[in-house]
CSV table of C-alpha atoms in Angstrom, one decimal:
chain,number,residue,atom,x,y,z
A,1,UNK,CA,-47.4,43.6,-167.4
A,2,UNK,CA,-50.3,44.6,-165.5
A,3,UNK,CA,-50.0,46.5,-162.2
A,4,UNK,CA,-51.7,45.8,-159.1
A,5,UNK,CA,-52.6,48.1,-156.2
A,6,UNK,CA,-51.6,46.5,-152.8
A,7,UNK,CA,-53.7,46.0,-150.2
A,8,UNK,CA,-54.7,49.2,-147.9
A,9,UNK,CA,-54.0,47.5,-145.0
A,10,UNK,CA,-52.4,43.6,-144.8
A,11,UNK,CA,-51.3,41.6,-142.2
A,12,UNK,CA,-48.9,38.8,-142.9
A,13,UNK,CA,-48.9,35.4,-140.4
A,14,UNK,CA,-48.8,37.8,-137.3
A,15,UNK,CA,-48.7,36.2,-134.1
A,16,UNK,CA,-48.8,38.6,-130.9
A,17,UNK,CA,-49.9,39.2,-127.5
A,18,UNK,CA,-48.2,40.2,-124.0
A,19,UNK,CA,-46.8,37.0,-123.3
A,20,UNK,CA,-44.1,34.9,-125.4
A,21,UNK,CA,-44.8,31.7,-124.1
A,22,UNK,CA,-48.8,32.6,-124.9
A,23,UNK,CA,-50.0,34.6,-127.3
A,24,UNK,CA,-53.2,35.3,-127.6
A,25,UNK,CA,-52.9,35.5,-131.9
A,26,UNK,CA,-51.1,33.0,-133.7
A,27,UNK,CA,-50.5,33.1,-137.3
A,28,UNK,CA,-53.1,35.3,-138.7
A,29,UNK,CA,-53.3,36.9,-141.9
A,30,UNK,CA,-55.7,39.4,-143.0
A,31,UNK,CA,-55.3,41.8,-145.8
A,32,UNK,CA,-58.0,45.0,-146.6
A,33,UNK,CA,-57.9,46.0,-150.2
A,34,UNK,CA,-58.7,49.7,-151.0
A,35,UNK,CA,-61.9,51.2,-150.5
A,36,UNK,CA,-63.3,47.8,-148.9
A,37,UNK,CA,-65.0,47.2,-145.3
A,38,UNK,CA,-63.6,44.3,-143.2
A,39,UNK,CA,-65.7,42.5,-140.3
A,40,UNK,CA,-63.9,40.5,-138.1
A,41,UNK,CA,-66.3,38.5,-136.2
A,42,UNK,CA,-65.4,36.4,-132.5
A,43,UNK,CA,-66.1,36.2,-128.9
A,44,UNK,CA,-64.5,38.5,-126.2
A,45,UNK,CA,-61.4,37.5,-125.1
A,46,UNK,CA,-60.5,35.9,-128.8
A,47,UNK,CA,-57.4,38.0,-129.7
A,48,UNK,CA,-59.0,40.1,-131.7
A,49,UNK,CA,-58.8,43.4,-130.0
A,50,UNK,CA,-55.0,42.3,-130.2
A,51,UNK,CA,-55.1,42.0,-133.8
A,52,UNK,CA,-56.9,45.5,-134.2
A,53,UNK,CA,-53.8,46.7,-131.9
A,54,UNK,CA,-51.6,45.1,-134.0
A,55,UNK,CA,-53.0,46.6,-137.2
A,56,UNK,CA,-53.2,50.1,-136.2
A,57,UNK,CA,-49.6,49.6,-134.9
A,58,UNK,CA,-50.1,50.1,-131.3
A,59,UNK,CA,-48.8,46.7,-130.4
A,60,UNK,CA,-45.4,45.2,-131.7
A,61,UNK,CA,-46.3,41.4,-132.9
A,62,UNK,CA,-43.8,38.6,-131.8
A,63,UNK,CA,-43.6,37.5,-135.5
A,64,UNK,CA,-45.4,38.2,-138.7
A,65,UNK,CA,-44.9,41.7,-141.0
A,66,UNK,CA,-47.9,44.2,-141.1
A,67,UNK,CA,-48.3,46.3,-144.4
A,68,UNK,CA,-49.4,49.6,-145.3
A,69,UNK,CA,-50.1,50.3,-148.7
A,70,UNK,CA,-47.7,47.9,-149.5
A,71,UNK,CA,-45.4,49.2,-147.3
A,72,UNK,CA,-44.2,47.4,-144.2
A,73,UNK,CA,-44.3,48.9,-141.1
A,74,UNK,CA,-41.4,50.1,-140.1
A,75,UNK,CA,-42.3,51.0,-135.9
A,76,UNK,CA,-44.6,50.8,-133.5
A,77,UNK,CA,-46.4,53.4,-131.5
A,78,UNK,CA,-44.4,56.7,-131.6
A,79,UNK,CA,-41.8,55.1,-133.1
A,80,UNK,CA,-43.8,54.1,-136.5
A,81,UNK,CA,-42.7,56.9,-139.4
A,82,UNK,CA,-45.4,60.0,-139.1
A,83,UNK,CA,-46.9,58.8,-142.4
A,84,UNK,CA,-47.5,55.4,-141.5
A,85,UNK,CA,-49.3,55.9,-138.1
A,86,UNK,CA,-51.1,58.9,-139.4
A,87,UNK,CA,-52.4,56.9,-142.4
A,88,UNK,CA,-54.5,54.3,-139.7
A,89,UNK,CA,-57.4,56.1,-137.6
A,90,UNK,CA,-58.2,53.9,-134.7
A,91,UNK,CA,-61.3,53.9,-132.4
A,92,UNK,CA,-61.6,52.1,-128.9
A,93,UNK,CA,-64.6,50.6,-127.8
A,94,UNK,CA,-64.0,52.3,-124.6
A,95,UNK,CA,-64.3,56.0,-125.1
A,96,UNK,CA,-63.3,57.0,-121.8
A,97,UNK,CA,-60.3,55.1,-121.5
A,98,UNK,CA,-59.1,56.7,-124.8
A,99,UNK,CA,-59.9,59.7,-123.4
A,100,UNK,CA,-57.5,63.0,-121.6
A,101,UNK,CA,-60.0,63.2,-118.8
A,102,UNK,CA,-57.9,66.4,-118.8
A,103,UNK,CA,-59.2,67.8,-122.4
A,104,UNK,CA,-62.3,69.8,-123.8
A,105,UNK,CA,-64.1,67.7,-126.1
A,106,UNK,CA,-62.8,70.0,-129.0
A,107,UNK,CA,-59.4,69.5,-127.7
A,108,UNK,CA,-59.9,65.9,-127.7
A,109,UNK,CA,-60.6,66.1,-131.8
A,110,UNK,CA,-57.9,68.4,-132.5
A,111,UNK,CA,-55.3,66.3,-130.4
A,112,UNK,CA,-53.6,64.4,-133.6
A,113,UNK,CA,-53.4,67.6,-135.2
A,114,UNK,CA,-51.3,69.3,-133.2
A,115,UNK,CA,-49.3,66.2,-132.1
A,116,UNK,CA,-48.2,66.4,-136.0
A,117,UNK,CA,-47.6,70.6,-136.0
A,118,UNK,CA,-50.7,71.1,-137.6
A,119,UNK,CA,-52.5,73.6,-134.7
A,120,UNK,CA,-52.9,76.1,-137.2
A,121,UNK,CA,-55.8,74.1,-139.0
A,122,UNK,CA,-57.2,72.8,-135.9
A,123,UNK,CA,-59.7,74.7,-134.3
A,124,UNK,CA,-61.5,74.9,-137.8
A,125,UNK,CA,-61.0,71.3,-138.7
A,126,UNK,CA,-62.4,70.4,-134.9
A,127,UNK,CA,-65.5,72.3,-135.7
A,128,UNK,CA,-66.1,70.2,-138.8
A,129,UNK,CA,-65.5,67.4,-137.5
A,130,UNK,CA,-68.2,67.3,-134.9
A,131,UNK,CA,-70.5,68.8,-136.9
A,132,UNK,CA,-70.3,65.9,-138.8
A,133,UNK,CA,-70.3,63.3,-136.1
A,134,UNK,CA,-73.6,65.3,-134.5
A,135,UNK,CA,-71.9,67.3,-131.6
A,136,UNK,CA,-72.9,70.7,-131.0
A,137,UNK,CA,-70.8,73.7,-130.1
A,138,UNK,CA,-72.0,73.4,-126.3
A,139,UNK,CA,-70.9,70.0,-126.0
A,140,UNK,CA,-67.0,71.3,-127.5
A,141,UNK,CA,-66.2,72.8,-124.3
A,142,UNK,CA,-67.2,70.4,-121.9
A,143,UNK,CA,-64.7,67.5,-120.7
A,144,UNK,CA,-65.1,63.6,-120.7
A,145,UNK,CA,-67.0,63.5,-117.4
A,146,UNK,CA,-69.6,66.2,-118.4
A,147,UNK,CA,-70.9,64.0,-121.2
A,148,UNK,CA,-72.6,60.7,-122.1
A,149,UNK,CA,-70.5,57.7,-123.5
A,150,UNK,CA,-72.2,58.2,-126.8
A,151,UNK,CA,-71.4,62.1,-126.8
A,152,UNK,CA,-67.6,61.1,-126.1
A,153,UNK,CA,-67.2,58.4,-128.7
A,154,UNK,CA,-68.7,60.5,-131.0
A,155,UNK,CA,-65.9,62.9,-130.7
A,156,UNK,CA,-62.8,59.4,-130.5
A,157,UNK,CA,-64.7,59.1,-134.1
A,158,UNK,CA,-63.7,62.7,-134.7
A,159,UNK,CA,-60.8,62.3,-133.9
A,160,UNK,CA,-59.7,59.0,-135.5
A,161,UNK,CA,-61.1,61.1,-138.6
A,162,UNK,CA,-58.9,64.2,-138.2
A,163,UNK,CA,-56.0,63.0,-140.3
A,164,UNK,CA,-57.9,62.0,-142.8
A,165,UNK,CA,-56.7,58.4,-142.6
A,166,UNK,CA,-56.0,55.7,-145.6
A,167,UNK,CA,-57.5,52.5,-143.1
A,168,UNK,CA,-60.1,52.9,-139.8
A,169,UNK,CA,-59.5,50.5,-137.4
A,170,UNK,CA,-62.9,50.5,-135.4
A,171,UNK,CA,-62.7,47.9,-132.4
A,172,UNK,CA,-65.8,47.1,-130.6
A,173,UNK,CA,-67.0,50.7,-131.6
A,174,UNK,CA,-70.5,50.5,-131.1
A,175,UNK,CA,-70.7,48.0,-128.2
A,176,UNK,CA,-71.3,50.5,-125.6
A,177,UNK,CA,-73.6,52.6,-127.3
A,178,UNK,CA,-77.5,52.8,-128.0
A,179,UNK,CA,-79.2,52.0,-131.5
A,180,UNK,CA,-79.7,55.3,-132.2
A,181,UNK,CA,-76.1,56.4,-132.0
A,182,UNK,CA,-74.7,53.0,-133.0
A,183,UNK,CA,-76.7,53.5,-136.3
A,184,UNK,CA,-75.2,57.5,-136.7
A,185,UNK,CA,-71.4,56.4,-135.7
A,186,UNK,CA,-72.0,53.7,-138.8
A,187,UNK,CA,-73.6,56.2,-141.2
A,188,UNK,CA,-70.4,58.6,-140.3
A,189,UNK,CA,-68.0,56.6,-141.1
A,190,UNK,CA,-69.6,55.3,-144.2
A,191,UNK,CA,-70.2,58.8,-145.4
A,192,UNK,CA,-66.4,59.2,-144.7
A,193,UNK,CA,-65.4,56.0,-146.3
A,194,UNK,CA,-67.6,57.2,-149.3
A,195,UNK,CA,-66.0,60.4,-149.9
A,196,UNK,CA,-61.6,59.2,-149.3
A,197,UNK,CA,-61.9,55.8,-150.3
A,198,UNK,CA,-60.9,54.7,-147.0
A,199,UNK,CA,-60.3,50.9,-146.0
A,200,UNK,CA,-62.2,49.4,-142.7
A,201,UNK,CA,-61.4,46.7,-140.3
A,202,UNK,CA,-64.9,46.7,-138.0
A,203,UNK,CA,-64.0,44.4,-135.0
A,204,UNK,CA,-67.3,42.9,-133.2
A,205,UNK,CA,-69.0,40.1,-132.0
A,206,UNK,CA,-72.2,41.4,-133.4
A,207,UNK,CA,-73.0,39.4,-136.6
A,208,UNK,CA,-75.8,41.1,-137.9
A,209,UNK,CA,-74.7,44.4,-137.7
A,210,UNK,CA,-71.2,43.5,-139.1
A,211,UNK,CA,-72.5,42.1,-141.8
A,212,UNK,CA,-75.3,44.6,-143.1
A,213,UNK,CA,-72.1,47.0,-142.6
A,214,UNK,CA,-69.4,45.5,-144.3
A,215,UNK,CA,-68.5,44.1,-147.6
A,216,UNK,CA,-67.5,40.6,-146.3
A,217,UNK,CA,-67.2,39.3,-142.5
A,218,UNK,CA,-64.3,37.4,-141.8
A,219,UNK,CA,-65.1,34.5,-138.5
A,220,UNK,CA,-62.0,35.0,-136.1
A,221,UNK,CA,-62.2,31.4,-135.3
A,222,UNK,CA,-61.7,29.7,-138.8
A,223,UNK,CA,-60.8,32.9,-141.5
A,224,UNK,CA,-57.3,34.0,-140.4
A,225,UNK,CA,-55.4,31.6,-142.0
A,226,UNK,CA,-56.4,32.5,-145.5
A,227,UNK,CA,-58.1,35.5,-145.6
A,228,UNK,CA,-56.1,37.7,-147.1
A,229,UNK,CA,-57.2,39.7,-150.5
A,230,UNK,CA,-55.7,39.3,-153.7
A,231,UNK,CA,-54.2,42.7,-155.0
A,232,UNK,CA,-56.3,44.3,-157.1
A,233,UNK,CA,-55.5,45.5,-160.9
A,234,UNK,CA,-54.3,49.1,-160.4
A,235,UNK,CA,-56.8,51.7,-162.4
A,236,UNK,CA,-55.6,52.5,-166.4
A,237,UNK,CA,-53.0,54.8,-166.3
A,238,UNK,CA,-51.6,54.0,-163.0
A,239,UNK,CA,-47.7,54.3,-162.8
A,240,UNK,CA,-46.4,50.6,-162.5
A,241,UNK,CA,-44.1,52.1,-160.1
């Protein structure tokens, strides 16, 4: 009997939102197999910054089960077990409403790590981290309000990084931004993607650019009924359990 390797991230007939009697998601499935890069194409106001939400388990659905590697999520927000919330790096498409106003940009990047007891490596990880999303040492001690939007989501792409995440949840990431740092923010997270295997669910409303960067687009508006991924056949010498 062969075995397969579950999905990185799957979402089974999830219906949610912030009002019973009308949710803004109904029924949707989506599933991410390992390594791959999900679009997931619609207008504002669709549901699917709900769904991202949902995914990165930051919202509680109304019905539906949401998997992690296989493993159904067993809480929501703080309440989620450490390695579940840890394994899904989620950025905002409104860096400074995901912000501390309160914190140093390096403080900002090191924030998951010691919110998991993990200060020890943090001042070294921060450093690494914006070197590799193009922020330099001046900019690390400056707060939200001394820098541009693009300087700030550069370091929420830090930080969604600093765990080293299994799935990246990027909603709307780029939509505030220039070219120029749309088309660096991309080639980070690919670069990251390339080097931990890393699932990707890119939400947008930008086809072109979700599909030059993903492997397949999925349309909000007709794919969430059956767009979830068959498991894939789990490499040779993978333990069937």
């Amino acid at each position: 009997m062969t075995a397969t390797v579950p999905p990185a991230l799957e979402l089974r007939h999830v219906t949610a939102g912030y009002d019973r009697r009308a949710p803004v998601l109904r029924d949707a499935s989506l599933a991410l197999a390992e390594g791959e890069a999900v679009g997931l194409l619609g207008p504002s106001g669709c549901g699917k910054s709900t769904l991202a939400r949902v995914a990165a388990l930051l919202h509680r659905p109304d019905a539906g089960t949401v998997l992690i590697g296989g493993e159904e999520a067993r809480g929501w927000r703080h309440r989620a077990p450490r390695a579940q919330r840890t394994a899904v790096g989620v950025v905002f498409q409104q860096p400074r409403l995901a912000a501390d106003p309160r914190l140093t940009l390096a403080a900002l990047v090191a924030e998951p790590l010691r919110a998991t007891g993990r200060g020890a490596e943090a001042a070294a990880r921060a450093e690494e981290l914006a070197e590799r999303v193009g922020l330099g040492p001046d900019l690390l001690a400056r707060r939200p309000h001394e820098v541009s939007d693009g300087q700030l989501q550069r370091a929420c792409v830090a930080r969604a990084l600093a765990l080293r995440p299994r799935v990246l949840v990027c909603d709307e990431m780029t939509a505030m931004l220039d070219a120029s740092t749309t088309a660096a923010l991309v080639a980070v997270v690919e670069a990251y993607r390339a080097d931990s295997g890393a699932a990707l669910l890119a939400v947008g409303h930008d086809r072109v650019l979700l599909e030059r960067w993903c492997d397949r687009t999925v349309d909000y508006a007709t794919g969430l009924t059956d767009a979830v991924t068959p498991s894939r056949p789990a490499p040779a010498g993978t333990p069937a359990g």
